[in-house]
Coordinates of N, CA and C and ligand atoms in Angstrom, one line a residue:
M1 N 27.7 -18.2 -15.3 CA 27.5 -18.0 -13.8 C 27.3 -16.6 -13.6
K2 N 28.0 -15.7 -14.4 CA 27.9 -14.2 -13.9 C 26.5 -13.7 -13.8
N3 N 25.7 -14.0 -15.0 CA 24.4 -13.9 -15.2 C 23.6 -14.3 -13.8
I4 N 23.6 -15.4 -13.8 CA 23.0 -16.1 -12.4 C 23.2 -15.2 -11.2
S5 N 24.5 -14.9 -11.0 CA 24.5 -14.2 -9.7 C 24.0 -12.7 -9.7
I6 N 24.0 -12.2 -11.1 CA 23.4 -10.9 -11.2 C 21.7 -11.2 -10.8
Y7 N 21.3 -11.9 -11.5 CA 19.8 -12.3 -11.5 C 19.4 -12.6 -9.8
T8 N 20.2 -13.3 -9.3 CA 20.0 -13.3 -7.7 C 20.0 -12.2 -7.0
G9 N 21.0 -11.4 -7.1 CA 20.9 -10.0 -6.8 C 19.9 -9.4 -7.0
M10 N 19.4 -9.4 -8.2 CA 18.2 -8.6 -8.6 C 16.9 -9.1 -7.8
M11 N 16.8 -10.4 -7.5 CA 15.6 -10.8 -6.9 C 15.8 -10.5 -5.4
T12 N 16.8 -10.6 -4.8 CA 17.0 -10.0 -3.5 C 16.4 -8.9 -3.4
L13 N 17.0 -7.7 -4.3 CA 16.9 -6.4 -4.2 C 15.0 -6.0 -4.2
L14 N 14.5 -7.0 -5.2 CA 13.1 -7.0 -5.4 C 12.3 -7.3 -4.1
I15 N 12.6 -8.3 -3.5 CA 12.2 -8.9 -2.3 C 12.3 -7.7 -1.4
A16 N 13.6 -7.2 -1.2 CA 13.8 -6.0 0.0 C 12.9 -5.1 -0.5
L17 N 12.6 -4.4 -1.6 CA 11.9 -3.2 -1.7 C 10.4 -3.7 -1.8
S18 N 10.1 -4.9 -1.9 CA 8.5 -5.1 -1.6 C 8.0 -4.9 -0.3
G19 N 9.1 -4.8 0.5 CA 8.4 -4.5 2.1 C 7.7 -5.4 2.7
N20 N 7.3 -6.6 2.1 CA 6.4 -7.6 3.0 C 7.0 -8.2 4.2
S21 N 6.3 -8.9 4.9 CA 6.7 -9.3 6.2 C 7.6 -10.4 6.3
A22 N 7.9 -10.8 5.1 CA 9.0 -11.9 5.0 C 10.2 -11.5 5.1
S23 N 10.4 -10.2 4.5 CA 11.7 -9.7 4.8 C 12.4 -9.2 6.1
A24 N 13.5 -8.9 5.9 CA 14.2 -9.1 7.1 C 13.8 -7.7 8.1
D25 N 13.4 -8.1 9.2 CA 12.6 -6.9 10.0 C 14.0 -6.1 11.0
D26 N 14.0 -4.9 10.3 CA 14.9 -4.2 10.8 C 14.6 -3.1 12.0
G27 N 13.2 -3.3 12.3 CA 12.4 -2.5 13.2 C 12.2 -1.1 12.9
C28 N 12.5 -0.8 11.5 CA 12.1 0.6 11.0 C 10.6 0.6 10.6
N29 N 9.9 -0.3 10.7 CA 8.4 -0.4 10.4 C 7.6 -0.7 11.3
L30 N 7.0 0.3 12.0 CA 5.9 0.3 13.1 C 4.5 0.4 12.8
S31 N 3.6 -0.3 13.6 CA 2.3 -0.2 13.4 C 1.6 -0.2 14.7
L32 N 0.5 0.5 14.6 CA -0.6 0.6 15.7 C -1.9 0.7 15.2
G33 N -2.8 0.7 16.4 CA -4.2 0.8 16.2 C -4.9 1.8 16.9
A34 N -5.9 2.0 16.4 CA -6.7 3.0 17.0 C -8.3 2.6 16.8
A35 N -9.3 2.9 17.8 CA -10.6 2.1 17.7 C -11.5 3.5 18.1
D36 N -12.8 3.0 18.0 CA -13.9 4.2 18.4 C -13.7 4.3 19.8
N37 N -12.9 3.8 20.7 CA -12.9 4.2 22.0 C -11.9 5.3 22.1
M38 N -11.5 5.9 21.1 CA -10.5 7.1 21.1 C -9.3 6.8 22.0
Q39 N -8.7 5.6 21.6 CA -7.4 5.2 22.2 C -6.4 4.8 21.2
F40 N -5.2 5.0 21.4 CA -4.2 4.1 20.3 C -3.9 3.1 21.0
S41 N -3.6 1.9 20.4 CA -3.0 0.7 21.0 C -2.0 0.7 21.9
T42 N -1.3 1.7 21.7 CA 0.3 2.0 22.5 C 0.3 3.3 23.1
K43 N 1.0 3.4 24.0 CA 1.4 4.9 24.3 C 2.9 5.4 24.3
A44 N 3.6 4.2 23.8 CA 5.1 4.5 23.7 C 5.5 3.7 22.6
M45 N 6.1 4.3 21.6 CA 6.7 3.8 20.3 C 8.2 4.0 20.4
S46 N 9.0 3.0 19.7 CA 10.5 3.3 19.4 C 10.9 2.7 18.4
A47 N 11.9 3.3 17.8 CA 12.6 2.5 16.7 C 14.0 2.7 17.0
P48 N 14.8 1.7 16.1 CA 16.1 1.9 16.3 C 16.8 3.4 15.6
A49 N 17.9 4.1 16.4 CA 18.4 5.3 15.7 C 19.0 5.0 14.5
S50 N 19.4 3.7 14.3 CA 20.0 3.4 12.8 C 19.1 3.5 11.8
C51 N 17.8 3.6 11.9 CA 16.9 3.8 10.7 C 16.8 5.1 10.2
E52 N 17.3 5.3 8.9 CA 17.2 6.6 8.0 C 15.8 6.9 7.8
N53 N 15.2 6.0 7.6 CA 13.5 6.1 7.3 C 12.6 5.5 8.1
I54 N 11.4 5.7 8.8 CA 10.5 5.0 9.2 C 9.2 4.9 8.8
T55 N 8.6 3.8 8.7 CA 7.2 3.8 8.1 C 6.4 3.4 9.4
V56 N 5.4 4.3 9.7 CA 4.4 3.8 10.7 C 3.1 3.6 10.0
T57 N 2.4 2.6 10.4 CA 1.0 2.1 9.6 C 0.2 2.2 10.9
L58 N -1.2 3.0 10.5 CA -2.0 3.0 11.6 C -3.3 2.4 10.9
N59 N -3.7 1.5 11.8 CA -5.0 0.6 11.4 C -6.2 1.0 12.5
H60 N -7.2 1.6 11.8 CA -8.3 2.0 12.5 C -9.3 0.7 12.6
T61 N -9.4 0.0 14.0 CA -10.1 -1.2 14.0 C -11.6 -0.9 14.4
G62 N -12.0 0.4 14.5 CA -13.2 0.7 14.8 C -14.4 0.5 13.6
Q63 N -15.5 1.1 13.8 CA -16.5 1.1 13.1 C -16.8 2.4 12.3
F64 N -16.8 3.7 13.2 CA -17.4 4.8 12.9 C -16.4 5.3 11.6
P65 N -17.1 6.2 10.7 CA -16.6 6.9 9.7 C -15.7 8.0 10.1
K66 N -14.7 8.4 9.2 CA -13.8 9.6 9.6 C -14.4 10.9 10.1
N67 N -15.6 11.1 9.6 CA -16.0 12.6 10.0 C -16.6 12.4 11.4
A68 N -16.8 11.4 12.0 CA -17.4 11.1 13.3 C -16.0 10.6 14.1
M69 N -15.2 9.9 13.9 CA -14.5 9.2 14.8 C -13.0 8.8 14.0
G70 N -12.7 9.8 13.1 CA -11.5 9.8 12.6 C -10.2 9.7 13.3
H71 N -9.2 9.3 13.1 CA -7.9 9.0 13.5 C -7.0 9.2 12.5
N72 N -5.8 9.9 13.0 CA -4.5 9.9 12.3 C -3.5 9.7 13.1
W73 N -2.2 10.0 12.7 CA -1.0 9.7 13.3 C -0.2 10.9 13.0
V74 N 0.2 11.9 14.1 CA 0.9 13.0 13.7 C 2.1 12.9 14.6
L75 N 3.4 13.5 14.2 CA 4.4 13.4 15.1 C 5.2 14.6 15.0
T76 N 5.3 15.3 16.3 CA 6.1 16.4 16.3 C 6.9 16.4 17.7
T77 N 7.5 17.3 18.0 CA 8.7 17.5 19.3 C 7.3 17.9 20.2
E78 N 7.9 17.6 21.7 CA 6.7 17.6 22.7 C 6.5 19.1 22.8
A79 N 7.5 20.0 22.4 CA 7.1 21.3 22.7 C 6.0 21.9 21.5
D80 N 6.1 21.3 20.4 CA 5.2 21.6 19.3 C 4.0 21.1 19.2
F81 N 3.9 19.9 19.9 CA 2.5 19.1 20.0 C 1.2 19.8 20.0
K82 N 1.3 20.7 21.2 CA -0.3 21.4 21.5 C -0.5 22.4 20.5
G83 N 0.5 23.1 19.7 CA 0.2 24.2 18.7 C -0.4 23.5 17.6
V84 N 0.5 22.5 17.4 CA 0.0 21.8 16.0 C -1.4 21.2 16.0
A85 N -1.5 20.7 17.2 CA -3.1 20.2 17.6 C -4.1 21.1 17.2
M86 N -3.9 22.4 18.0 CA -4.8 23.4 18.1 C -4.8 23.9 16.4
D87 N -3.8 24.3 15.7 CA -3.8 24.6 14.3 C -4.6 23.5 13.4
G88 N -4.2 22.4 13.8 CA -4.9 21.2 12.9 C -6.5 21.2 13.2
G89 N -6.8 21.7 14.3 CA -8.3 21.6 14.5 C -9.0 22.6 13.5
S90 N -8.5 23.8 13.4 CA -8.8 24.8 12.5 C -8.7 24.4 11.0
A91 N -7.8 23.6 10.9 CA -7.4 23.2 9.4 C -8.5 22.3 8.7
G92 N -9.2 21.6 9.7 CA -10.5 20.9 9.0 C -10.1 19.5 8.6
L93 N -11.2 18.7 8.4 CA -11.0 17.4 7.7 C -10.5 17.4 6.6
K94 N -11.0 18.6 5.6 CA -10.4 18.3 4.3 C -8.7 18.3 4.2
N95 N -8.2 19.0 5.3 CA -6.4 19.1 5.2 C -6.2 17.9 6.3
N96 N -6.9 17.0 6.6 CA -6.6 15.9 7.6 C -6.2 16.5 9.1
Y97 N -6.7 17.5 9.2 CA -6.6 18.1 10.6 C -5.4 18.5 10.8
V98 N -4.5 18.9 9.9 CA -3.2 19.3 9.9 C -2.8 20.5 9.1
K99 N -2.6 21.7 9.7 CA -2.4 22.8 8.8 C -1.3 22.6 7.9
E100 N -2.0 23.3 6.6 CA -1.2 23.0 5.3 C 0.3 23.7 5.5
G101 N 1.4 22.9 4.9 CA 2.8 23.4 5.0 C 3.5 23.7 6.7
D102 N 2.7 23.2 7.7 CA 3.0 23.1 8.9 C 4.6 22.5 9.2
S103 N 5.7 23.3 9.1 CA 6.8 22.7 9.2 C 7.3 22.1 10.5
R104 N 6.3 22.3 11.5 CA 6.8 21.6 12.9 C 6.4 20.2 12.8
V105 N 5.6 19.7 11.8 CA 5.0 18.4 11.6 C 6.1 17.6 11.0
I106 N 6.8 16.6 12.1 CA 7.8 15.8 11.4 C 7.1 14.6 10.4
A107 N 6.1 14.1 10.8 CA 5.3 13.0 9.9 C 3.7 13.1 10.3
A108 N 2.9 12.8 9.3 CA 1.5 12.9 9.6 C 0.9 11.8 8.6
T109 N -0.2 11.2 8.8 CA -1.0 10.3 7.9 C -2.1 11.0 7.7
A110 N -3.1 10.6 6.7 CA -4.3 11.1 6.5 C -5.2 10.7 7.7
I111 N -6.3 11.3 7.9 CA -7.4 10.9 8.8 C -8.1 9.8 8.0
I112 N -8.4 8.6 8.9 CA -9.0 7.4 8.2 C -10.2 7.1 9.3
G113 N -11.1 6.5 8.6 CA -12.3 6.0 9.5 C -12.2 4.5 9.8
G114 N -13.1 3.8 10.3 CA -13.2 2.4 10.8 C -12.9 1.6 9.6
G115 N -12.1 0.6 9.8 CA -11.7 -0.5 9.0 C -10.9 0.0 8.0
E116 N -10.3 1.0 8.1 CA -9.4 1.6 7.2 C -7.8 1.6 7.6
S117 N -7.0 1.7 6.8 CA -5.5 1.8 7.4 C -4.7 2.7 6.3
T118 N -3.7 3.5 7.0 CA -2.9 4.2 6.3 C -1.5 4.2 6.9
S119 N -0.4 4.6 6.0 CA 0.8 4.9 6.6 C 1.7 6.0 6.1
V120 N 2.7 6.2 6.8 CA 3.6 7.5 6.4 C 4.8 7.0 6.7
T121 N 5.5 7.2 5.7 CA 7.3 7.0 6.0 C 8.0 8.3 5.9
F122 N 8.8 8.6 6.9 CA 9.2 9.7 7.0 C 10.8 9.5 7.4
S123 N 11.7 10.6 7.0 CA 13.2 10.6 7.6 C 13.3 10.9 8.8
T124 N 14.4 10.3 9.3 CA 15.0 10.5 10.7 C 16.0 11.7 10.9
G125 N 16.3 12.0 9.7 CA 17.3 13.5 9.5 C 16.6 14.4 10.3
G126 N 17.6 15.1 11.3 CA 16.9 16.3 11.9 C 16.5 15.8 13.4
M127 N 16.0 14.4 13.6 CA 15.5 14.0 14.7 C 16.9 13.5 15.6
T128 N 16.6 13.5 17.1 CA 17.7 13.2 18.0 C 17.5 12.1 18.6
A129 N 18.2 11.3 18.7 CA 18.1 9.8 19.4 C 18.0 10.2 21.1
G130 N 17.3 9.4 21.7 CA 16.9 9.7 23.2 C 15.9 10.7 23.6
T131 N 15.6 11.5 22.6 CA 14.6 12.5 23.0 C 13.2 11.9 22.8
A132 N 12.4 12.2 23.7 CA 11.0 11.7 23.6 C 10.0 12.6 22.8
Y133 N 9.8 12.4 21.6 CA 8.9 13.2 20.6 C 7.6 12.8 21.0
T134 N 6.5 13.7 20.4 CA 5.1 13.1 20.7 C 4.4 12.7 19.5
F135 N 3.6 11.6 19.8 CA 2.9 11.4 18.7 C 1.3 11.5 19.1
F136 N 0.3 11.7 18.2 CA -1.0 12.1 18.5 C -1.7 12.1 17.6
C137 N -3.3 11.9 17.5 CA -4.3 12.2 16.7 C -4.8 13.5 16.7
S138 N -4.7 13.9 15.7 CA -5.0 15.6 15.8 C -6.6 16.1 15.5
F139 N -7.3 14.9 15.4 CA -8.8 15.0 15.4 C -9.2 15.8 16.5
P140 N -10.2 16.9 16.5 CA -10.6 17.9 17.5 C -11.0 16.9 18.6
G141 N -10.5 17.3 19.7 CA -11.0 16.5 20.9 C -10.4 15.3 21.2
H142 N -9.4 14.8 20.4 CA -8.7 13.3 20.5 C -7.3 13.7 21.2
W143 N -6.7 14.6 20.8 CA -5.3 14.8 21.0 C -5.2 15.0 22.5
G144 N -6.0 15.3 23.5 CA -5.9 15.2 24.6 C -5.6 13.9 25.3
I145 N -6.2 12.9 24.8 CA -6.0 11.3 25.2 C -5.2 10.7 24.3
M146 N -5.5 10.9 22.9 CA -4.6 10.0 21.8 C -3.4 10.5 21.5
K147 N -2.5 10.2 22.6 CA -1.0 10.8 22.3 C 0.0 9.7 23.2
G148 N 1.0 9.8 22.6 CA 2.3 9.0 23.5 C 3.4 9.6 23.1
T149 N 4.5 8.7 23.4 CA 5.8 9.1 23.0 C 6.5 8.5 21.9
F150 N 7.3 9.0 21.3 CA 8.1 8.3 20.1 C 9.5 8.7 20.2
T151 N 10.4 7.6 20.4 CA 11.7 7.6 20.8 C 12.7 6.7 19.7
L152 N 13.7 7.5 19.5 CA 14.8 6.7 18.5 C 15.8 6.4 19.4
S153 N 16.0 5.0 19.6 CA 17.0 4.6 20.7 C 18.1 3.8 20.3
Ligands
CU201 CU1 -8.5 10.3 16.5

């Protein structure tokens, strides 16, 4: 009997680790879309403050390649947003339009093109509940429009 209960426990753990949609939804996995119209599908994102880690998945639902209409998802404080976006433009596509080693960046995905998806998992340690952080796309010319708020609540 003991072995059976260990086996059951292992299977539960494996299912939890697999992260598929059948597992319990704790609100710590978020997703959003972005298309060729240079818009994110949402302007406001939030997750429970109880999430130690958050995974954000970005789905590019457009057609254009990443060098023409690339999108990423970058998270910073509201105060750091513009500086990170400007420096990201200089960093170029090879760096996913994020300055290498930029400590102001809380999280950032790769730049993707139409039909692609990408995700990033980041720790909420150091973030403050109730504060409106800024998420944006750092592709040059996009961040003026492609931005929104991200809040732990
Ligand atoms: Cu973009």
